[in-house]
Amino acid sequence: MTIRVGVIGTGTIGSDHVTRLSSQVVGSAVTAVFDVATERAQQIAAAVGAKAHASWEALVAADDVDAVLIASPGELHPDQAIACIRAGKPVLCEKPVATTVAGAIRVLEAEVAAGKRLVQIGFMRRYDAGYLDVKAAMTDGTIGEPLLAHAMHRNASVPDSFRGEMSMTDSVVHEFDTFRWLFDSEIAAVTVLAVKKSPLGSAELRDPQLVVLEMAGGEVVTVESFVNCQYGYDVRCEIVGSTGTVSLDNPRTTVVIGGAGRREHIPSDWRERFGPAYVHELQTWVNDLAAGQVTGPSTWDGYAATAIAEAAVQSYAKGQRVDIELVERPALYV
Ligand code: NAP
């Protein structure tokens, strides 16, 4: 059985996903694409034998599209995901499910009204081999009872248009989902602390920052966000348990020794670091669809991450701890 996928948005990650679904994932084919950048969409469609549609609505309605992957800008995600739900088509929606809590609730309500899970959110760290090992060590008793965690999320650089609060909505949003998933718990409160500013970022950019997450179960997570660290993409974490710790370093372990020094490779960006995780994410999604189910990160997970990001932006602006209030969790997501 081949799952025929339509991809909305063929920018950086959308075009990578088209390649993965066409040549790396077993059991899928890309039959349709849409992007407002018409020429690029046509080129990408031609390369994989897909049709470039004139609108995303036409792509969602197409008979030869069994499932949709949304990789357009975040503010478009609610309308596009809701159209897929109404058409009864499963959808893998890149994060965020919405850029506002109100938008996320609209998707939640549409899926609850449909009465079954159709939406998966693109939180690919849950499919990364390293994070899966961390999760196993936290749940199989290896480190005792998990108590706290330290994480870092560093990017080499960001464009001048990147504003400080985007560290929360675009970057640390991955940690919001990761630590909800690792601790199997909601986040009760968030505090964003300003740190001495790097002289190398744009004048507008407050960078680095320290984010403190208080989990509902009492565990505490510290996340360093540094989007202009210059040297590479460096995402790590350590979980401290009652009898041991588990830590996740960069995945390559090759060390070069020479010139009186020792060198280790640091990934250049998220595409390199999480490439295998994206393939695993898509393969699992396609396998699930062939089995008639959706099991990955849910609309609830997407809504919670957006609510935490919104609270983090408030904390960033006010310099204060902000409690996170979630709506009642619908039975569909229990
Ligand atoms: P991007 O490179 O800007 O690509 C977005 C594409 O969507 C662009 O080609 C854009 O065209 C197009 N677009 C604009 N309006 C559209 C519409 N109405 N319908 C369809 N397409 C439209 O951005 P990106 O980095 O690929 O990010 C896309 C999404 O993926 C974002 O939500 C982002 O947060 C998410 N993302 C997730 C991860 C992850 O790790 N899971 C990583 C990267 C990105 P124009 O350029 O002409 O506007």
Short mmCIF file of C-alpha atoms and ligand atoms in Angstrom, two decimals:
data_model
loop_
_atom_site.label_atom_id
_atom_site.label_comp_id
_atom_site.label_asym_id
_atom_site.label_seq_id
_atom_site.Cartn_x
_atom_site.Cartn_y
_atom_site.Cartn_z
CA MET A 1 0.00 0.00 0.00
CA THR A 2 1.31 3.45 -0.92
CA ILE A 3 0.20 6.52 1.04
CA ARG A 4 -0.18 9.41 -1.44
CA VAL A 5 0.88 12.63 0.26
CA GLY A 6 0.23 16.27 -0.68
CA VAL A 7 2.76 18.77 0.69
CA ILE A 8 1.71 22.39 1.39
CA GLY A 9 4.73 24.70 1.53
CA THR A 10 7.92 23.74 -0.28
CA GLY A 11 10.40 26.02 1.50
CA THR A 12 13.30 24.75 3.61
CA ILE A 13 11.67 21.92 5.52
CA GLY A 14 8.81 21.25 3.07
CA SER A 15 11.21 20.52 0.21
CA ASP A 16 13.31 18.28 2.50
CA HIS A 17 10.14 16.38 3.44
CA VAL A 18 9.21 15.96 -0.26
CA THR A 19 12.61 14.35 -0.86
CA ARG A 20 12.31 12.12 2.20
CA LEU A 21 8.76 10.96 1.37
CA SER A 22 9.72 10.31 -2.26
CA SER A 23 13.02 8.52 -1.80
CA GLN A 24 13.77 7.59 1.82
CA VAL A 25 10.44 6.57 3.33
CA VAL A 26 9.02 3.19 2.36
CA GLY A 27 5.34 3.13 1.39
CA SER A 28 4.79 6.78 0.49
CA ALA A 29 4.74 8.92 -2.64
CA VAL A 30 4.31 12.67 -3.05
CA THR A 31 1.49 13.20 -5.55
CA ALA A 32 0.76 16.90 -5.00
CA VAL A 33 2.47 20.08 -3.82
CA PHE A 34 1.45 23.68 -3.34
CA ASP A 35 3.44 26.81 -2.57
CA VAL A 36 2.77 30.48 -3.25
CA ALA A 37 6.27 30.45 -4.74
CA THR A 38 4.79 28.86 -7.89
CA GLU A 39 7.98 28.28 -9.83
CA ARG A 40 9.74 26.47 -6.99
CA ALA A 41 6.63 24.34 -6.38
CA GLN A 42 6.55 23.38 -10.06
CA GLN A 43 10.24 22.41 -10.05
CA ILE A 44 9.84 20.33 -6.89
CA ALA A 45 6.69 18.68 -8.25
CA ALA A 46 8.38 17.85 -11.57
CA ALA A 47 11.36 16.26 -9.78
CA VAL A 48 9.15 13.70 -8.02
CA GLY A 49 6.36 13.29 -10.61
CA ALA A 50 3.78 15.20 -8.53
CA LYS A 51 1.19 17.78 -9.58
CA ALA A 52 1.71 21.43 -8.58
CA HIS A 53 -1.73 22.65 -7.54
CA ALA A 54 -3.06 26.19 -7.98
CA SER A 55 -4.20 26.46 -4.35
CA TRP A 56 -3.75 24.53 -1.10
CA GLU A 57 -7.54 24.03 -1.00
CA ALA A 58 -7.37 22.17 -4.34
CA LEU A 59 -4.52 20.02 -2.99
CA VAL A 60 -6.52 19.05 0.11
CA ALA A 61 -9.53 18.14 -2.06
CA ALA A 62 -7.56 16.14 -4.66
CA ASP A 63 -8.64 12.48 -5.09
CA ASP A 64 -5.05 11.29 -5.34
CA VAL A 65 -4.10 12.81 -1.95
CA ASP A 66 -4.61 10.41 0.98
CA ALA A 67 -2.79 12.54 3.57
CA VAL A 68 -1.36 16.05 3.81
CA LEU A 69 1.91 17.42 5.17
CA ILE A 70 1.77 21.13 6.13
CA ALA A 71 5.08 22.99 5.99
CA SER A 72 3.82 26.51 5.32
CA PRO A 73 4.41 29.48 7.69
CA GLY A 74 2.95 28.84 11.17
CA GLU A 75 0.15 31.42 11.03
CA LEU A 76 -1.47 29.47 8.15
CA HIS A 77 -1.46 26.12 9.98
CA PRO A 78 -4.87 26.33 11.73
CA ASP A 79 -6.91 27.02 8.55
CA GLN A 80 -4.99 24.40 6.56
CA ALA A 81 -5.15 21.73 9.30
CA ILE A 82 -8.88 22.35 9.86
CA ALA A 83 -9.55 21.95 6.11
CA CYS A 84 -7.77 18.57 6.22
CA ILE A 85 -9.78 17.49 9.27
CA ARG A 86 -13.04 18.49 7.54
CA ALA A 87 -11.99 16.52 4.44
CA GLY A 88 -11.29 13.50 6.71
CA LYS A 89 -7.61 13.45 5.65
CA PRO A 90 -4.79 12.77 8.12
CA VAL A 91 -2.29 15.59 8.37
CA LEU A 92 1.24 15.96 9.62
CA CYS A 93 1.43 19.63 10.56
CA GLU A 94 4.88 21.08 11.13
CA LYS A 95 5.23 22.88 14.45
CA PRO A 96 3.64 25.12 15.59
CA VAL A 97 0.05 23.89 15.29
CA ALA A 98 -0.75 27.62 15.59
CA THR A 99 1.07 30.79 16.51
CA THR A 100 -1.65 31.73 19.04
CA VAL A 101 -3.49 29.76 21.72
CA ALA A 102 -6.81 30.77 20.11
CA GLY A 103 -5.66 29.27 16.80
CA ALA A 104 -4.55 26.03 18.49
CA ILE A 105 -7.92 25.71 20.22
CA ARG A 106 -9.68 26.04 16.87
CA VAL A 107 -7.74 23.00 15.58
CA LEU A 108 -8.39 21.11 18.83
CA GLU A 109 -12.13 21.77 18.57
CA ALA A 110 -12.28 20.75 14.90
CA GLU A 111 -10.54 17.45 15.63
CA VAL A 112 -12.69 16.74 18.69
CA ALA A 113 -15.78 17.42 16.51
CA ALA A 114 -14.45 14.93 13.95
CA GLY A 115 -14.28 12.40 16.80
CA LYS A 116 -10.93 10.86 15.88
CA ARG A 117 -7.26 11.72 15.74
CA LEU A 118 -6.21 12.94 12.31
CA VAL A 119 -3.48 15.44 13.21
CA GLN A 120 0.14 14.81 14.13
CA ILE A 121 2.46 17.71 15.02
CA GLY A 122 6.05 17.75 13.73
CA PHE A 123 7.89 17.45 17.05
CA MET A 124 10.62 15.25 15.54
CA ARG A 125 12.84 15.05 18.62
CA ARG A 126 10.51 12.31 19.87
CA TYR A 127 11.88 10.22 16.97
CA ASP A 128 15.57 10.99 17.58
CA ALA A 129 17.61 7.95 18.68
CA GLY A 130 19.40 9.96 21.40
CA TYR A 131 16.22 11.36 22.96
CA LEU A 132 14.61 7.90 22.80
CA ASP A 133 17.58 6.54 24.84
CA VAL A 134 17.11 9.37 27.36
CA LYS A 135 13.40 8.55 27.63
CA ALA A 136 14.19 4.86 28.16
CA ALA A 137 16.68 5.63 30.96
CA MET A 138 14.05 7.84 32.64
CA THR A 139 11.34 5.20 32.54
CA ASP A 140 13.18 1.88 33.06
CA GLY A 141 14.61 2.77 36.48
CA THR A 142 18.21 3.27 35.28
CA ILE A 143 18.55 6.71 36.91
CA GLY A 144 16.00 6.24 39.70
CA GLU A 145 13.38 8.94 39.98
CA PRO A 146 13.96 11.82 37.51
CA LEU A 147 14.20 15.07 39.51
CA LEU A 148 15.56 17.84 37.30
CA ALA A 149 17.12 18.53 33.93
CA HIS A 150 19.54 20.93 32.30
CA ALA A 151 19.35 21.63 28.60
CA MET A 152 21.03 23.83 26.07
CA HIS A 153 19.79 24.93 22.65
CA ARG A 154 22.40 26.85 20.68
CA ASN A 155 22.25 27.96 17.05
CA ALA A 156 25.26 29.30 15.17
CA SER A 157 23.39 32.44 14.08
CA VAL A 158 20.00 33.83 13.11
CA PRO A 159 19.00 36.51 10.59
CA ASP A 160 18.65 40.12 11.79
CA SER A 161 14.85 39.77 11.45
CA PHE A 162 14.88 37.22 14.33
CA ARG A 163 13.42 38.88 17.43
CA GLY A 164 14.21 37.80 21.01
CA GLU A 165 10.77 36.33 21.73
CA MET A 166 11.17 34.07 18.66
CA SER A 167 13.73 32.16 20.74
CA MET A 168 10.67 30.96 22.68
CA THR A 169 8.17 30.47 19.83
CA ASP A 170 10.54 28.98 17.21
CA SER A 171 13.48 27.50 19.05
CA VAL A 172 12.88 26.60 22.73
CA VAL A 173 9.37 25.44 21.72
CA HIS A 174 11.13 22.13 20.92
CA GLU A 175 12.29 21.90 24.56
CA PHE A 176 8.74 22.69 25.74
CA ASP A 177 7.49 19.61 23.91
CA THR A 178 10.55 17.48 24.66
CA PHE A 179 10.36 17.93 28.44
CA ARG A 180 6.55 17.44 28.56
CA TRP A 181 7.17 14.17 26.72
CA LEU A 182 10.26 13.07 28.69
CA PHE A 183 8.68 13.74 32.12
CA ASP A 184 5.20 12.72 30.90
CA SER A 185 3.90 15.83 32.64
CA GLU A 186 2.54 19.26 31.86
CA ILE A 187 4.60 22.40 32.50
CA ALA A 188 3.07 24.46 35.31
CA ALA A 189 5.08 27.69 35.05
CA VAL A 190 7.80 29.34 33.00
CA THR A 191 10.35 32.05 33.83
CA VAL A 192 12.61 33.64 31.23
CA LEU A 193 15.70 35.31 32.70
CA ALA A 194 17.73 37.84 30.74
CA VAL A 195 21.45 37.10 30.65
CA LYS A 196 24.31 39.49 29.86
CA LYS A 197 23.86 40.22 26.14
CA SER A 198 26.28 38.79 23.61
CA PRO A 199 28.01 41.66 21.76
CA LEU A 200 27.70 39.71 18.48
CA GLY A 201 23.90 39.60 18.06
CA SER A 202 21.81 42.35 16.43
CA ALA A 203 21.00 45.35 18.64
CA GLU A 204 17.36 44.16 18.96
CA LEU A 205 18.26 40.61 20.05
CA ARG A 206 18.34 39.71 23.74
CA ASP A 207 20.61 36.68 23.61
CA PRO A 208 21.44 34.38 25.38
CA GLN A 209 18.54 33.72 27.75
CA LEU A 210 17.84 31.24 30.50
CA VAL A 211 14.44 29.57 30.70
CA VAL A 212 13.24 27.82 33.87
CA LEU A 213 10.40 25.32 33.47
CA GLU A 214 8.51 24.09 36.54
CA MET A 215 6.90 20.75 35.76
CA ALA A 216 3.49 19.92 37.30
CA GLY A 217 5.14 17.04 39.20
CA GLY A 218 7.70 19.34 40.88
CA GLU A 219 10.68 18.61 38.60
CA VAL A 220 12.57 21.69 37.36
CA VAL A 221 14.23 22.13 33.95
CA THR A 222 16.71 24.85 33.01
CA VAL A 223 17.14 25.62 29.29
CA GLU A 224 19.89 27.85 27.95
CA SER A 225 18.80 29.45 24.69
CA PHE A 226 21.65 30.98 22.69
CA VAL A 227 20.69 31.61 19.05
CA ASN A 228 23.87 33.38 18.02
CA CYS A 229 26.63 31.25 19.56
CA GLN A 230 28.70 31.40 16.33
CA TYR A 231 30.28 27.94 16.43
CA GLY A 232 27.49 25.56 15.35
CA TYR A 233 24.22 23.87 16.28
CA ASP A 234 24.57 22.42 19.75
CA VAL A 235 21.58 20.80 21.43
CA ARG A 236 22.22 18.80 24.60
CA CYS A 237 20.56 17.83 27.86
CA GLU A 238 21.17 16.01 31.12
CA ILE A 239 18.48 14.51 33.34
CA VAL A 240 19.36 14.14 37.01
CA GLY A 241 17.68 11.24 38.77
CA SER A 242 17.70 10.03 42.38
CA THR A 243 20.34 7.34 41.65
CA GLY A 244 22.08 8.50 38.43
CA THR A 245 21.97 10.76 35.42
CA VAL A 246 21.48 10.39 31.68
CA SER A 247 22.94 12.92 29.30
CA LEU A 248 22.58 13.50 25.58
CA ASP A 249 25.52 14.91 23.67
CA ASN A 250 25.88 15.64 19.96
CA PRO A 251 25.43 12.39 18.05
CA ARG A 252 28.79 12.05 16.30
CA THR A 253 31.52 10.64 18.50
CA THR A 254 34.45 10.85 16.08
CA VAL A 255 37.33 12.73 17.68
CA VAL A 256 40.34 13.93 15.70
CA ILE A 257 43.59 14.25 17.64
CA GLY A 258 46.45 16.20 16.09
CA GLY A 259 48.28 19.54 16.19
CA ALA A 260 48.49 19.20 19.98
CA GLY A 261 44.72 19.24 20.19
CA ARG A 262 41.57 17.14 20.13
CA ARG A 263 38.69 18.06 17.79
CA GLU A 264 35.11 16.88 17.68
CA HIS A 265 32.52 17.61 15.00
CA ILE A 266 29.60 19.91 15.94
CA PRO A 267 26.55 19.81 13.61
CA SER A 268 26.26 22.95 11.52
CA ASP A 269 22.46 23.22 11.82
CA TRP A 270 19.21 21.45 12.74
CA ARG A 271 18.94 19.82 9.30
CA GLU A 272 22.18 17.93 9.90
CA ARG A 273 21.54 17.16 13.58
CA PHE A 274 17.98 15.90 13.20
CA GLY A 275 18.06 14.51 9.60
CA PRO A 276 17.64 10.86 10.72
CA ALA A 277 14.91 11.84 13.21
CA TYR A 278 12.83 13.42 10.42
CA VAL A 279 13.07 10.21 8.37
CA HIS A 280 12.06 8.12 11.41
CA GLU A 281 9.18 10.54 12.11
CA LEU A 282 7.86 10.32 8.54
CA GLN A 283 8.34 6.53 8.29
CA THR A 284 6.40 6.03 11.54
CA TRP A 285 3.64 8.38 10.32
CA VAL A 286 3.32 6.53 7.00
CA ASN A 287 3.34 3.11 8.74
CA ASP A 288 0.65 4.36 11.13
CA LEU A 289 -1.51 5.65 8.27
CA ALA A 290 -1.23 2.29 6.50
CA ALA A 291 -2.47 0.72 9.75
CA GLY A 292 -5.34 3.27 9.93
CA GLN A 293 -4.07 5.17 12.96
CA VAL A 294 -2.27 8.35 14.09
CA THR A 295 -0.06 7.90 17.18
CA GLY A 296 2.52 10.73 17.08
CA PRO A 297 2.52 14.06 18.94
CA SER A 298 -1.10 15.23 19.02
CA THR A 299 -3.00 18.47 18.57
CA TRP A 300 -3.11 18.57 22.40
CA ASP A 301 0.71 18.46 22.45
CA GLY A 302 0.79 21.24 19.85
CA TYR A 303 -1.73 23.32 21.82
CA ALA A 304 0.23 22.85 25.08
CA ALA A 305 3.50 23.88 23.40
CA THR A 306 1.85 27.01 21.97
CA ALA A 307 0.35 27.88 25.38
CA ILE A 308 3.79 27.50 27.03
CA ALA A 309 5.42 29.57 24.28
CA GLU A 310 2.81 32.31 24.78
CA ALA A 311 3.49 32.29 28.55
CA ALA A 312 7.26 32.34 27.90
CA VAL A 313 6.86 35.41 25.66
CA GLN A 314 4.93 37.12 28.50
CA SER A 315 7.67 36.18 30.96
CA TYR A 316 10.29 37.47 28.51
CA ALA A 317 8.46 40.82 28.30
CA LYS A 318 7.76 41.22 32.02
CA GLY A 319 10.78 39.48 33.49
CA GLN A 320 8.45 37.51 35.76
CA ARG A 321 7.40 33.91 36.40
CA VAL A 322 4.17 33.10 34.49
CA ASP A 323 1.77 30.27 35.43
CA ILE A 324 0.50 28.16 32.53
CA GLU A 325 -3.24 27.55 32.43
CA LEU A 326 -4.47 24.90 30.00
CA VAL A 327 -8.08 24.22 29.00
CA GLU A 328 -9.56 20.89 30.10
CA ARG A 329 -7.96 18.05 28.16
CA PRO A 330 -10.55 16.48 25.82
CA ALA A 331 -11.07 12.71 26.19
CA LEU A 332 -9.72 12.22 22.65
CA TYR A 333 -6.21 13.02 23.96
CA VAL A 334 -6.24 11.10 27.24
P1 NAP B 1 10.20 28.60 4.72
O1 NAP B 1 11.52 28.15 4.23
O2 NAP B 1 9.90 30.06 4.77
O3 NAP B 1 9.09 27.83 3.88
C1 NAP B 1 7.71 28.14 3.97
C2 NAP B 1 7.16 28.09 2.56
O4 NAP B 1 5.75 28.27 2.60
C3 NAP B 1 7.74 29.19 1.69
O5 NAP B 1 8.08 28.63 0.44
C4 NAP B 1 6.59 30.17 1.59
O6 NAP B 1 6.63 30.92 0.38
C5 NAP B 1 5.43 29.21 1.56
N1 NAP B 1 4.12 29.82 1.77
C6 NAP B 1 3.81 31.11 2.07
N2 NAP B 1 2.47 31.25 2.08
C7 NAP B 1 1.94 30.05 1.77
C8 NAP B 1 0.63 29.57 1.60
N3 NAP B 1 -0.44 30.39 1.72
N4 NAP B 1 0.44 28.28 1.32
C9 NAP B 1 1.49 27.46 1.16
N5 NAP B 1 2.76 27.84 1.29
C10 NAP B 1 3.00 29.12 1.58
O7 NAP B 1 9.96 28.08 6.22
P2 NAP B 1 10.46 26.68 6.84
O8 NAP B 1 11.69 26.93 7.63
O9 NAP B 1 10.43 25.62 5.84
O10 NAP B 1 9.30 26.46 7.94
C11 NAP B 1 8.00 26.03 7.57
C12 NAP B 1 7.30 25.51 8.85
O11 NAP B 1 8.04 24.40 9.35
C13 NAP B 1 7.23 26.53 9.98
O12 NAP B 1 6.05 26.38 10.69
C14 NAP B 1 8.42 26.16 10.87
O13 NAP B 1 8.26 26.50 12.22
C15 NAP B 1 8.43 24.65 10.70
N6 NAP B 1 9.77 24.06 10.89
C16 NAP B 1 9.87 23.00 11.72
C17 NAP B 1 11.11 22.44 11.97
C18 NAP B 1 11.23 21.26 12.89
O14 NAP B 1 12.33 21.01 13.35
N7 NAP B 1 10.20 20.51 13.13
C19 NAP B 1 12.24 22.96 11.34
C20 NAP B 1 12.09 24.03 10.46
C21 NAP B 1 10.84 24.58 10.24
P3 NAP B 1 7.35 32.37 0.40
O15 NAP B 1 8.78 32.13 0.80
O16 NAP B 1 7.19 32.87 -0.99
O17 NAP B 1 6.59 33.18 1.43
#
